[in-house]
mmCIF file of the N, C-alpha and C atoms, coordinates in Angstrom:
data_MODEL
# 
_entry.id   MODEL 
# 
loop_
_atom_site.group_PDB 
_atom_site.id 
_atom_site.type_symbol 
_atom_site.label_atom_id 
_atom_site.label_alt_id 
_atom_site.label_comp_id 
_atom_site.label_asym_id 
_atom_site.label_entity_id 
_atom_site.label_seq_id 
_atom_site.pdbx_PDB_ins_code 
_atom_site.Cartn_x 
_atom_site.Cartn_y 
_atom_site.Cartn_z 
_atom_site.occupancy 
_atom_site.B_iso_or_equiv 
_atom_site.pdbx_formal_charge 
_atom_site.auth_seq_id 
_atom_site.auth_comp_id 
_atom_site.auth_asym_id 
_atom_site.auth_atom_id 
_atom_site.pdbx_PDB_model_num 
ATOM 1   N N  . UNK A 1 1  ? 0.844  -1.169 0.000  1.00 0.00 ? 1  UNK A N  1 
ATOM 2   C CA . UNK A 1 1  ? 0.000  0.000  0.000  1.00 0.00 ? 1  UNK A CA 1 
ATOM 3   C C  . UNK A 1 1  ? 0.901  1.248  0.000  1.00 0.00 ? 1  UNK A C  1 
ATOM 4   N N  . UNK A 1 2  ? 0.240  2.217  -1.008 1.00 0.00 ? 2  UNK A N  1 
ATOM 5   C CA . UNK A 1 2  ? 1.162  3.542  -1.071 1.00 0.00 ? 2  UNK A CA 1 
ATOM 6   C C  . UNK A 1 2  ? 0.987  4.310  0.060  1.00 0.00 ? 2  UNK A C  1 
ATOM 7   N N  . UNK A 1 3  ? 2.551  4.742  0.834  1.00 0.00 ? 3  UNK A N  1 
ATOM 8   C CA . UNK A 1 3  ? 1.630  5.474  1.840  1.00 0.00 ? 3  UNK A CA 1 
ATOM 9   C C  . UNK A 1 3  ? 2.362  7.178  1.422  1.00 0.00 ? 3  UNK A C  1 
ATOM 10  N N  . UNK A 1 4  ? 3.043  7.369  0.568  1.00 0.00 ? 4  UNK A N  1 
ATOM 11  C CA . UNK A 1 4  ? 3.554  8.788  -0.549 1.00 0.00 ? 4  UNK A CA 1 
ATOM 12  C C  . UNK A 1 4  ? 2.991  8.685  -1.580 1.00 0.00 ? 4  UNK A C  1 
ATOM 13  N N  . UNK A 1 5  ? 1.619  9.308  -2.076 1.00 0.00 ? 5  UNK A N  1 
ATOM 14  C CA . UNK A 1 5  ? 1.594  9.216  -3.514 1.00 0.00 ? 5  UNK A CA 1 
ATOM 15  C C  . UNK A 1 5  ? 2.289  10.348 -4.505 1.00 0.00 ? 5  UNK A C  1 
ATOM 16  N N  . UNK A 1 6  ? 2.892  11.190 -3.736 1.00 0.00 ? 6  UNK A N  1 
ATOM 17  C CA . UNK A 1 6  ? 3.640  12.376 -4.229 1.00 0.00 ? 6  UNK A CA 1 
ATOM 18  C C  . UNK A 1 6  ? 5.218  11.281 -4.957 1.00 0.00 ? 6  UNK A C  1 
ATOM 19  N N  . UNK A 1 7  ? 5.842  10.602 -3.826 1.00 0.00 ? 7  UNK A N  1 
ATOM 20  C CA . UNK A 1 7  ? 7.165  9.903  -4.410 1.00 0.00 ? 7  UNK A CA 1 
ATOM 21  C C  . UNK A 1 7  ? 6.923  8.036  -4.095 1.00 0.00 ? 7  UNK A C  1 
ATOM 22  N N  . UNK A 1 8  ? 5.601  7.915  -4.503 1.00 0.00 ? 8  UNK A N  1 
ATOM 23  C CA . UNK A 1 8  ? 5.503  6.357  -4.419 1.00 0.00 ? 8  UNK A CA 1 
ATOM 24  C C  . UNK A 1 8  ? 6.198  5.310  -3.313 1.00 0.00 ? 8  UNK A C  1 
ATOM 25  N N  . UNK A 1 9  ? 6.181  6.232  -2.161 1.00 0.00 ? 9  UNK A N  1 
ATOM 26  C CA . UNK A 1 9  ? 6.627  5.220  -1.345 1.00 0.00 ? 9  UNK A CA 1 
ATOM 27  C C  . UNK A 1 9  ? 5.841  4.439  -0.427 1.00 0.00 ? 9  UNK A C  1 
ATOM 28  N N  . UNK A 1 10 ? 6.006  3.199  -0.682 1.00 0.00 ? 10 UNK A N  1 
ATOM 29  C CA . UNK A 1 10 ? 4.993  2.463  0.256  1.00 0.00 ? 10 UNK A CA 1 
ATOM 30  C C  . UNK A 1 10 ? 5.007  2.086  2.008  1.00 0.00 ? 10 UNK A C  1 
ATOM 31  N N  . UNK A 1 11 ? 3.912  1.535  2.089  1.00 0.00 ? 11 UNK A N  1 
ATOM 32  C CA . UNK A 1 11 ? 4.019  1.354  4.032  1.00 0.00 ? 11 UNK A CA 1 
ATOM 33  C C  . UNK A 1 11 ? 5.338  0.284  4.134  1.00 0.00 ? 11 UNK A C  1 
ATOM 34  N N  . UNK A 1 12 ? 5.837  -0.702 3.139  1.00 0.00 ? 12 UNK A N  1 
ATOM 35  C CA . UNK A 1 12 ? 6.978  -1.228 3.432  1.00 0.00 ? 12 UNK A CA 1 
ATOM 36  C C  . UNK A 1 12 ? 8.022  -0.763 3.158  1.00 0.00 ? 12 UNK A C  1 
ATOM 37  N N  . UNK A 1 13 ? 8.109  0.366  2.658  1.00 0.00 ? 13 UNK A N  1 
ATOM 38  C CA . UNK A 1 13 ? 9.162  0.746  2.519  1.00 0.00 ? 13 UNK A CA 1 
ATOM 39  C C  . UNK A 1 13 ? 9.591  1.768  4.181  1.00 0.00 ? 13 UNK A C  1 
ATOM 40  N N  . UNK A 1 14 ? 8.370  2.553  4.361  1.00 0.00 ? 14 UNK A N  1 
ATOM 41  C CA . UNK A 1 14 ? 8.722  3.182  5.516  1.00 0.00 ? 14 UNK A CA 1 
ATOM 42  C C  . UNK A 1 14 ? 9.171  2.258  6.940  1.00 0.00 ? 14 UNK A C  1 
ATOM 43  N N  . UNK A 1 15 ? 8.503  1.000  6.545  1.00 0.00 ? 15 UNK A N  1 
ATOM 44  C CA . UNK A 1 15 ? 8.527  -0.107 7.559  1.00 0.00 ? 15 UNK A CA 1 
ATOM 45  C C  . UNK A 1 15 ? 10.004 -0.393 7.568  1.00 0.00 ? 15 UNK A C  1 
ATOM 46  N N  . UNK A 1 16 ? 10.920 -0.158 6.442  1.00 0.00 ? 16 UNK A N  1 
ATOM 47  C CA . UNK A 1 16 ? 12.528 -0.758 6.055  1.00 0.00 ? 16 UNK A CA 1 
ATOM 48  C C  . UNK A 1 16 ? 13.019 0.278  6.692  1.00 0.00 ? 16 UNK A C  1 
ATOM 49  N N  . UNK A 1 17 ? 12.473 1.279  6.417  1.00 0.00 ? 17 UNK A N  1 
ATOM 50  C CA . UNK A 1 17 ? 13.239 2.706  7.002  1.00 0.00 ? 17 UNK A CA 1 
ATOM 51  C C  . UNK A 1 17 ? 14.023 2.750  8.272  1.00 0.00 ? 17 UNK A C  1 
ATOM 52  N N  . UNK A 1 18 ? 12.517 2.508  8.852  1.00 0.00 ? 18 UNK A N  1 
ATOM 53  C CA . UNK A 1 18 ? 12.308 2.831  10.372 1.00 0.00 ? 18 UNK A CA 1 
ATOM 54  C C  . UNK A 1 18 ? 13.342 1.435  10.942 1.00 0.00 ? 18 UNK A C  1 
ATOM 55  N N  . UNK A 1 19 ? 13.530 0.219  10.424 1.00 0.00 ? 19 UNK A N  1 
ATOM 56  C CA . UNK A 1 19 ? 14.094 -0.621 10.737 1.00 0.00 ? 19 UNK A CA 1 
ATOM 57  C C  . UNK A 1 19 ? 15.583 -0.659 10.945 1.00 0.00 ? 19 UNK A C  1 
ATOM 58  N N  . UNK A 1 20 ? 15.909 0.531  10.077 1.00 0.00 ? 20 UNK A N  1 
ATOM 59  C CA . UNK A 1 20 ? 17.308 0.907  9.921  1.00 0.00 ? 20 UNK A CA 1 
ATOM 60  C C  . UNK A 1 20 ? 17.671 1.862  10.435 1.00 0.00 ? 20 UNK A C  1 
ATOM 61  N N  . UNK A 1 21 ? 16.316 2.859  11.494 1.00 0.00 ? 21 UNK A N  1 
ATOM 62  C CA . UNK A 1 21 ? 17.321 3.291  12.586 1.00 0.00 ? 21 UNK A CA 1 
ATOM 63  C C  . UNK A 1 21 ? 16.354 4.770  11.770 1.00 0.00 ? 21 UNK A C  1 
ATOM 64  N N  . UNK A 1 22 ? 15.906 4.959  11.019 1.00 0.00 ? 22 UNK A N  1 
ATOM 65  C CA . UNK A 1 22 ? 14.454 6.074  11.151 1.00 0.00 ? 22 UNK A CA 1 
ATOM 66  C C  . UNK A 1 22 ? 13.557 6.352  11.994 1.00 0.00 ? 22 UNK A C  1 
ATOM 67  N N  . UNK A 1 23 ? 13.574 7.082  12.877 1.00 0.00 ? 23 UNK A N  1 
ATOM 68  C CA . UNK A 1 23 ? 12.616 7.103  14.093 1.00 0.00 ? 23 UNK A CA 1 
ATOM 69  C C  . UNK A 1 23 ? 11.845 8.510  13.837 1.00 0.00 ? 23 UNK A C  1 
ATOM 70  N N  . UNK A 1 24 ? 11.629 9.352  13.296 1.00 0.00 ? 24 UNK A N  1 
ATOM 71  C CA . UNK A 1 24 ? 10.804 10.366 12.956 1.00 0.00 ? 24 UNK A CA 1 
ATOM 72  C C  . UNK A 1 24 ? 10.702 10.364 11.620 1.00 0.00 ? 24 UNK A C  1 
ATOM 73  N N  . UNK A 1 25 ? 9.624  11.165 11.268 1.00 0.00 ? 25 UNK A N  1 
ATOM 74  C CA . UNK A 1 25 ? 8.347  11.167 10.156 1.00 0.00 ? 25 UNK A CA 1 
ATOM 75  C C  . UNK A 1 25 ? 9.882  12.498 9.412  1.00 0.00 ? 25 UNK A C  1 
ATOM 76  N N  . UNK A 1 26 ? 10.586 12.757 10.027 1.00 0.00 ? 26 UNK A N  1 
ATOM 77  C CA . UNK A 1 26 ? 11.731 13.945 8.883  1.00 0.00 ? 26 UNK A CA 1 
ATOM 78  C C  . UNK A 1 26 ? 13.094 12.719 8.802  1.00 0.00 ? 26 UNK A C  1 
ATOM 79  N N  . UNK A 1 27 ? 13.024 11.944 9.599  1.00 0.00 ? 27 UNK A N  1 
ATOM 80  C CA . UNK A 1 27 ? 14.134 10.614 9.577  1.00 0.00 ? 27 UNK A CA 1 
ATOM 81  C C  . UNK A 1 27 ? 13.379 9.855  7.881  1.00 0.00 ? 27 UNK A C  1 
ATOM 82  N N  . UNK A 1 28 ? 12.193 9.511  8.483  1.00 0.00 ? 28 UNK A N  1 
ATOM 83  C CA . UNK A 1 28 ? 12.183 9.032  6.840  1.00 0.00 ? 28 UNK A CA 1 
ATOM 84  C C  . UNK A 1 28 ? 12.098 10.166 5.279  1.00 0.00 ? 28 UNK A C  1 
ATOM 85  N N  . UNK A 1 29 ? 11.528 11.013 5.627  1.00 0.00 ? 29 UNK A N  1 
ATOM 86  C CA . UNK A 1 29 ? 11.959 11.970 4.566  1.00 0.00 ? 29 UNK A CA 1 
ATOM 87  C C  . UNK A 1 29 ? 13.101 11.919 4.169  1.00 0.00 ? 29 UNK A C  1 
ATOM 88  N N  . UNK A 1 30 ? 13.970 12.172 5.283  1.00 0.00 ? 30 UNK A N  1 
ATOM 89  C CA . UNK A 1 30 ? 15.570 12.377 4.615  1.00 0.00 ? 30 UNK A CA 1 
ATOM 90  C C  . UNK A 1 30 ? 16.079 10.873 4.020  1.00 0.00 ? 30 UNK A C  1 
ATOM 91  N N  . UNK A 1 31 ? 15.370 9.985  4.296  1.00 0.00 ? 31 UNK A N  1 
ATOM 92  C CA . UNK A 1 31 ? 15.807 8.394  4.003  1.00 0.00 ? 31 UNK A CA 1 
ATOM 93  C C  . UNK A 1 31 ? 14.926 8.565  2.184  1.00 0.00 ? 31 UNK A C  1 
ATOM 94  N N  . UNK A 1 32 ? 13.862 8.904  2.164  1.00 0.00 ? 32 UNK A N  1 
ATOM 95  C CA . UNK A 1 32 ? 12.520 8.579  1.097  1.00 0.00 ? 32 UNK A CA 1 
ATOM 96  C C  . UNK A 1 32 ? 12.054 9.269  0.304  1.00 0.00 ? 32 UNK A C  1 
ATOM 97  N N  . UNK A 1 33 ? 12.294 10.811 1.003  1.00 0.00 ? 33 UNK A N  1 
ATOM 98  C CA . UNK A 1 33 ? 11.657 11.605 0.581  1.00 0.00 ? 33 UNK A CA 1 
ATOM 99  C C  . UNK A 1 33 ? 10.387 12.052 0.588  1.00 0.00 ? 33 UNK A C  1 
ATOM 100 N N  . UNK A 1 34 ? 9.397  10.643 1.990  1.00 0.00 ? 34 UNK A N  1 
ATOM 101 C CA . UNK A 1 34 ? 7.981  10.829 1.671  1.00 0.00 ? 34 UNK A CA 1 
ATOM 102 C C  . UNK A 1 34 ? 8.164  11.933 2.645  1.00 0.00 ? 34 UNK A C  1 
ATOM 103 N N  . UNK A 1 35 ? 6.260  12.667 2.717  1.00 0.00 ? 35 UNK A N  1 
ATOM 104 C CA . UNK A 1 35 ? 6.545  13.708 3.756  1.00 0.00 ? 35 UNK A CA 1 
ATOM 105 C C  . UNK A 1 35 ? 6.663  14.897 3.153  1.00 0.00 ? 35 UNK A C  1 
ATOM 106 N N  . UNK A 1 36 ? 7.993  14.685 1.909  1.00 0.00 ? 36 UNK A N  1 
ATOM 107 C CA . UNK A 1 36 ? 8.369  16.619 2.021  1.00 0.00 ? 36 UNK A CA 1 
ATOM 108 C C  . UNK A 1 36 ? 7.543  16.687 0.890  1.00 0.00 ? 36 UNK A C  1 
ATOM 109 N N  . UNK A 1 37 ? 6.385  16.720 -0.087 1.00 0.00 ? 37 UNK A N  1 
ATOM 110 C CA . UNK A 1 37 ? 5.562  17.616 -0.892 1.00 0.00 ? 37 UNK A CA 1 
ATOM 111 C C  . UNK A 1 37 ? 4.343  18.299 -0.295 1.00 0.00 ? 37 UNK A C  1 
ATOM 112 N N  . UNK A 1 38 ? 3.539  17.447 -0.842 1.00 0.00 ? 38 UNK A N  1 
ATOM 113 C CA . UNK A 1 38 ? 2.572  17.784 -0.107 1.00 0.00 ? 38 UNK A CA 1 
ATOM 114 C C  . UNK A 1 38 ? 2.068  17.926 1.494  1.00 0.00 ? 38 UNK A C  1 
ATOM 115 N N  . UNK A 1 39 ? 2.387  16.904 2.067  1.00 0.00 ? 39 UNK A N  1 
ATOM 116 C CA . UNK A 1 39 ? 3.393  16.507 3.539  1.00 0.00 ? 39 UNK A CA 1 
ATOM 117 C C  . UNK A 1 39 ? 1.725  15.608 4.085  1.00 0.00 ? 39 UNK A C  1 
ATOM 118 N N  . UNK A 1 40 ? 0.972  15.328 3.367  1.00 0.00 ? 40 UNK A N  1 
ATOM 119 C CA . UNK A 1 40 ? -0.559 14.690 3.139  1.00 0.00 ? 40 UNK A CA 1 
ATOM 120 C C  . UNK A 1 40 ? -0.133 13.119 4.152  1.00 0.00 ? 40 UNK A C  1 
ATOM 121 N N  . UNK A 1 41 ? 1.172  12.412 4.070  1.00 0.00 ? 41 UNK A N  1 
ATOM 122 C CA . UNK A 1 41 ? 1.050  11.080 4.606  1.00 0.00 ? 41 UNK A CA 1 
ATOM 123 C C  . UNK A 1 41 ? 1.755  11.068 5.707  1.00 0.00 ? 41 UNK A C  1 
ATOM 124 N N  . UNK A 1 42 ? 2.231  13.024 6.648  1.00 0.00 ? 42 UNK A N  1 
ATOM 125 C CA . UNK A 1 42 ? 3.415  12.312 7.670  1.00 0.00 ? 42 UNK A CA 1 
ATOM 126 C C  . UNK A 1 42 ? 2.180  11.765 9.134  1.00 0.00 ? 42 UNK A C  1 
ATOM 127 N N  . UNK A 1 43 ? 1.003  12.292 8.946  1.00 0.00 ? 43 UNK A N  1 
ATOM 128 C CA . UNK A 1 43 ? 0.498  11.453 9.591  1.00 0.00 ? 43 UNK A CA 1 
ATOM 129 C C  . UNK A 1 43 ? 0.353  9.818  10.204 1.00 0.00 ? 43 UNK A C  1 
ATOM 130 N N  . UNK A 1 44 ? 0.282  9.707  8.760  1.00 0.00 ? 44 UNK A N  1 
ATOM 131 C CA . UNK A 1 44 ? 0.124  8.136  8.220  1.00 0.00 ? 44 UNK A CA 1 
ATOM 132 C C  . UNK A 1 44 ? 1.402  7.184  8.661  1.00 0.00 ? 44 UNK A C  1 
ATOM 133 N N  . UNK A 1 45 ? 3.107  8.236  8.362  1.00 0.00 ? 45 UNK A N  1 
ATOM 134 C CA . UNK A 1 45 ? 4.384  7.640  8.826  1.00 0.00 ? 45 UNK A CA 1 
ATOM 135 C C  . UNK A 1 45 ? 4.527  7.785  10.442 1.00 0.00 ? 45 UNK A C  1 
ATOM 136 N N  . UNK A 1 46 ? 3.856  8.942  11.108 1.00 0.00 ? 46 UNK A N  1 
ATOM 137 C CA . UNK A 1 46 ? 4.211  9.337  12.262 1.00 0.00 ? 46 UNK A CA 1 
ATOM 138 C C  . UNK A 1 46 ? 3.014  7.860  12.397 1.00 0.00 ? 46 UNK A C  1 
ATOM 139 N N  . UNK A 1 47 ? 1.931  7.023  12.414 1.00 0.00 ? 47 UNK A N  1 
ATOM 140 C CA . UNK A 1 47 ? 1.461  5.876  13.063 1.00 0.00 ? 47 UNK A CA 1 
ATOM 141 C C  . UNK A 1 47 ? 1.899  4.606  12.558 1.00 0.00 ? 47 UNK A C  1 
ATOM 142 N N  . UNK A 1 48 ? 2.589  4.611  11.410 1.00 0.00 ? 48 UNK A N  1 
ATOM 143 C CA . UNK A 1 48 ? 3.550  3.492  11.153 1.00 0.00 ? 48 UNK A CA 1 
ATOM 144 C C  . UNK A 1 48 ? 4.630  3.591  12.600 1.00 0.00 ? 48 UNK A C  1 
ATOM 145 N N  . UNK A 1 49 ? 5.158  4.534  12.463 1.00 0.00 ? 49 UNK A N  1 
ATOM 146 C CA . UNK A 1 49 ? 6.685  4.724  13.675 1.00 0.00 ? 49 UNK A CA 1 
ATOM 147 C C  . UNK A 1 49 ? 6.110  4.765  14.894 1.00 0.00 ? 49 UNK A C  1 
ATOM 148 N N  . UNK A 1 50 ? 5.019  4.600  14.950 1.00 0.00 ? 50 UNK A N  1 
ATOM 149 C CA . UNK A 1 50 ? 4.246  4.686  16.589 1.00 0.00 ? 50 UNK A CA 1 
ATOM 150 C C  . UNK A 1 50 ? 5.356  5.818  17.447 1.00 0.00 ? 50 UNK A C  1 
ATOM 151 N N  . UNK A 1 51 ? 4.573  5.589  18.771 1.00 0.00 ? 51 UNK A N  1 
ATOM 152 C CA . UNK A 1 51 ? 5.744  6.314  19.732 1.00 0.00 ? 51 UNK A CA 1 
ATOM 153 C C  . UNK A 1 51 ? 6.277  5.251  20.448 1.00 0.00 ? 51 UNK A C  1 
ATOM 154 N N  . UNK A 1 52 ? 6.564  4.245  20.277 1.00 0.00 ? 52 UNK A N  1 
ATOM 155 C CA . UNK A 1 52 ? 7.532  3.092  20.975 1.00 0.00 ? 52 UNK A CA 1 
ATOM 156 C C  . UNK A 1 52 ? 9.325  3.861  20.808 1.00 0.00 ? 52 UNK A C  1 
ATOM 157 N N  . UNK A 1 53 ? 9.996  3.145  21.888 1.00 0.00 ? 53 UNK A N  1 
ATOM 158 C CA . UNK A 1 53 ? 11.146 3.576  21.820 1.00 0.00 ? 53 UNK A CA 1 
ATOM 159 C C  . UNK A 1 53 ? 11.658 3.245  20.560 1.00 0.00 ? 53 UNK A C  1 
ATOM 160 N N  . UNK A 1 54 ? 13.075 4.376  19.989 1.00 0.00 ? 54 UNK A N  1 
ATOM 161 C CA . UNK A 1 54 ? 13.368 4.323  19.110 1.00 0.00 ? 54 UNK A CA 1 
ATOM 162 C C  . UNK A 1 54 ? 14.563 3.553  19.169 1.00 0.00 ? 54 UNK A C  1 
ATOM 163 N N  . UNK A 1 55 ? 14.704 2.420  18.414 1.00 0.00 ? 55 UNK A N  1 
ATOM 164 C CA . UNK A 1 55 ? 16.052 1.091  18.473 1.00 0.00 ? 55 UNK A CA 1 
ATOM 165 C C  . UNK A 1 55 ? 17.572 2.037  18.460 1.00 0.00 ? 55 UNK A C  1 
ATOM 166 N N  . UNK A 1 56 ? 17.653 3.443  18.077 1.00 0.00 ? 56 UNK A N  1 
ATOM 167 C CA . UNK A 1 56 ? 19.074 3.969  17.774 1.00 0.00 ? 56 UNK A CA 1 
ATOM 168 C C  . UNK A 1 56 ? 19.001 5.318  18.418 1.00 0.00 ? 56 UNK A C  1 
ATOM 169 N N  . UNK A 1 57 ? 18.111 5.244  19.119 1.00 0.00 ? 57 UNK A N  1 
ATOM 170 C CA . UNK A 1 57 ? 18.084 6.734  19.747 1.00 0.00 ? 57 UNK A CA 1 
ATOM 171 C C  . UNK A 1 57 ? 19.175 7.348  20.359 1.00 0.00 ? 57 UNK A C  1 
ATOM 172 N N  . UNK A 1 58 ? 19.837 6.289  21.303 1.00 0.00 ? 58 UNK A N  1 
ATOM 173 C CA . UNK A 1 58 ? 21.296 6.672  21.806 1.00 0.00 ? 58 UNK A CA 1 
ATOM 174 C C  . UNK A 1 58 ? 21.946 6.814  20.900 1.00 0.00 ? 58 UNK A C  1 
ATOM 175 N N  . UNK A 1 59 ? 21.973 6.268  19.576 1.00 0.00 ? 59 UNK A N  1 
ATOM 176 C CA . UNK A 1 59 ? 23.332 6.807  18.936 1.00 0.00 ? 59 UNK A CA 1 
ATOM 177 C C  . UNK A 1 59 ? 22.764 8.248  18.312 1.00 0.00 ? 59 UNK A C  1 
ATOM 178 N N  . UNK A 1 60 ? 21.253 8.647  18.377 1.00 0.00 ? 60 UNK A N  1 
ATOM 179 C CA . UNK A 1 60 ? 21.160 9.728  17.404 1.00 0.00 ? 60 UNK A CA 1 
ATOM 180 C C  . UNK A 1 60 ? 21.424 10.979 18.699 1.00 0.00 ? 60 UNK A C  1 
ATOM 181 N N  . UNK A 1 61 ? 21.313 10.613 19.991 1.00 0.00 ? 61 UNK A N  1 
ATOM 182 C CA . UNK A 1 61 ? 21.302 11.590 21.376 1.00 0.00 ? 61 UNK A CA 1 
ATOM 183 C C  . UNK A 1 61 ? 22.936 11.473 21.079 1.00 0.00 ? 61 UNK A C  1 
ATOM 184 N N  . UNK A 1 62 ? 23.906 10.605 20.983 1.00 0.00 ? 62 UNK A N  1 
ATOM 185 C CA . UNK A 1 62 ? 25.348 10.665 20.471 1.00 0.00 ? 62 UNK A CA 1 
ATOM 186 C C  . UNK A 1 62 ? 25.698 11.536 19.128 1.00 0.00 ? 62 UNK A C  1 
ATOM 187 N N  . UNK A 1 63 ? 24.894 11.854 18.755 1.00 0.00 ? 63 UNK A N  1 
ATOM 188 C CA . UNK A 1 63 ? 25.229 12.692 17.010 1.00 0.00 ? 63 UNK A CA 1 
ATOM 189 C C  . UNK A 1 63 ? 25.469 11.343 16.266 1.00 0.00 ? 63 UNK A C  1 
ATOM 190 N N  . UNK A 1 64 ? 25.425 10.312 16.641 1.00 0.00 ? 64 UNK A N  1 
ATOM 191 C CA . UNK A 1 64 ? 25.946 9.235  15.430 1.00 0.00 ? 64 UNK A CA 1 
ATOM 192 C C  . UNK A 1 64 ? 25.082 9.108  14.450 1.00 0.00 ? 64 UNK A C  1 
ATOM 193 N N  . UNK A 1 65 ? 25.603 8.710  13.423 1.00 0.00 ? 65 UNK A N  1 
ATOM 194 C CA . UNK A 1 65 ? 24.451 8.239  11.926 1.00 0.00 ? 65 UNK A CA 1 
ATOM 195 C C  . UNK A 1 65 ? 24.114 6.954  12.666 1.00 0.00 ? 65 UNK A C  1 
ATOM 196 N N  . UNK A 1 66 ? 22.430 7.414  12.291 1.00 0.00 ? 66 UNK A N  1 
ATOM 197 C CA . UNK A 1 66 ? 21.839 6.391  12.725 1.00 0.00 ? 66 UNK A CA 1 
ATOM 198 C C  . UNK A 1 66 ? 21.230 5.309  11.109 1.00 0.00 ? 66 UNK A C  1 
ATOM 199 N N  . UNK A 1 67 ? 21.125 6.008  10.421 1.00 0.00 ? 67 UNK A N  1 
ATOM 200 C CA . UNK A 1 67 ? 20.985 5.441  9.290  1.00 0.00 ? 67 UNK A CA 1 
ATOM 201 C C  . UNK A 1 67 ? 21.557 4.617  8.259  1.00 0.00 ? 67 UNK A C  1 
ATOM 202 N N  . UNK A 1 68 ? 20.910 3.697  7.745  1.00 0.00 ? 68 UNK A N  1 
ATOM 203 C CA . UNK A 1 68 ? 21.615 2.484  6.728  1.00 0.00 ? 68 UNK A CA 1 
ATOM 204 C C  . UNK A 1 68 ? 21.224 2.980  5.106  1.00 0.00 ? 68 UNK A C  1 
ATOM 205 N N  . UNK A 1 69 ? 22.029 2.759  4.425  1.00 0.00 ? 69 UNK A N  1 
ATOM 206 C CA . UNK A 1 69 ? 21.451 2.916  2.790  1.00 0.00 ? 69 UNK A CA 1 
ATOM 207 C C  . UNK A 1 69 ? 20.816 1.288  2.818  1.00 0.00 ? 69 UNK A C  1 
ATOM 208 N N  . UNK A 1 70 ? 19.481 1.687  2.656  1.00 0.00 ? 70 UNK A N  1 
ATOM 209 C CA . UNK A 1 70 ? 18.972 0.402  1.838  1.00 0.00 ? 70 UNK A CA 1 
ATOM 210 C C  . UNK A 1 70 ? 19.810 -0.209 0.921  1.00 0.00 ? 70 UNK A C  1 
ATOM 211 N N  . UNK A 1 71 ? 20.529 0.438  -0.375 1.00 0.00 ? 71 UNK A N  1 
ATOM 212 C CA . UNK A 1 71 ? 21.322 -0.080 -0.975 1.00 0.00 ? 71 UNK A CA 1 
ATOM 213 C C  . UNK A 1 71 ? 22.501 -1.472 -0.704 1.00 0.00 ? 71 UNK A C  1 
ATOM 214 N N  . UNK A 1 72 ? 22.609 -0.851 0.718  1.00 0.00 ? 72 UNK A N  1 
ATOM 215 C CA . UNK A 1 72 ? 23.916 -1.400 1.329  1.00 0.00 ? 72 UNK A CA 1 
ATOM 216 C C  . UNK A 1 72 ? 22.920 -2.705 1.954  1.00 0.00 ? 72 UNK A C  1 
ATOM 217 N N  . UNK A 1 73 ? 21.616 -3.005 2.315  1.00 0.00 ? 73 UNK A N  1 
ATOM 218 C CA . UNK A 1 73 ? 21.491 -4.182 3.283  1.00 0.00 ? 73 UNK A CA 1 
ATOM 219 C C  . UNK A 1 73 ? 20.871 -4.805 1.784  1.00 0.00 ? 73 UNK A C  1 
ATOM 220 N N  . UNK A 1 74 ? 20.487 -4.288 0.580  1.00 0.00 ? 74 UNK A N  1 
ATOM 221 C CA . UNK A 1 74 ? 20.131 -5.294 -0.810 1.00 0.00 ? 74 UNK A CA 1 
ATOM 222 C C  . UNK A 1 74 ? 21.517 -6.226 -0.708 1.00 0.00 ? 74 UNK A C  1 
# 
């Protein structure tokens, strides 16, 4: 299911996102790009990402990259 129809990104894709250490609805933007047009689905990403703790939060409260290129776990 599309959950960007602005840049076609779907609920599994935000689901990969968030898996790799995306914990806000501007974490997956900067990963996807969904979010930044119209901004119509950060609803939709902010209840995919629930408010459960975030798996990399310490490293993002550290400044560390918390993020993976999808590329890199294909």
């Amino acid at each position: 299911m599309y959950i960007c129809s602005c840049f076609g990104v779907t609920e599994q894709q935000v689901k990969q996102h968030a898996e790799n250490g995306a914990c806000t609805p501007r974490q997956i933007a900067s990963a996807c790009k969904a979010g930044t047009d119209c901004g119509s689905c950060v609803r939709r990403i902010q209840a995919l990402l629930g408010r459960g703790a975030c798996p990399r939060r310490e490293l993002a409260d550290q400044g560390k990259p918390v993020l993976t290129d999808l590329a890199d776990a294909a």
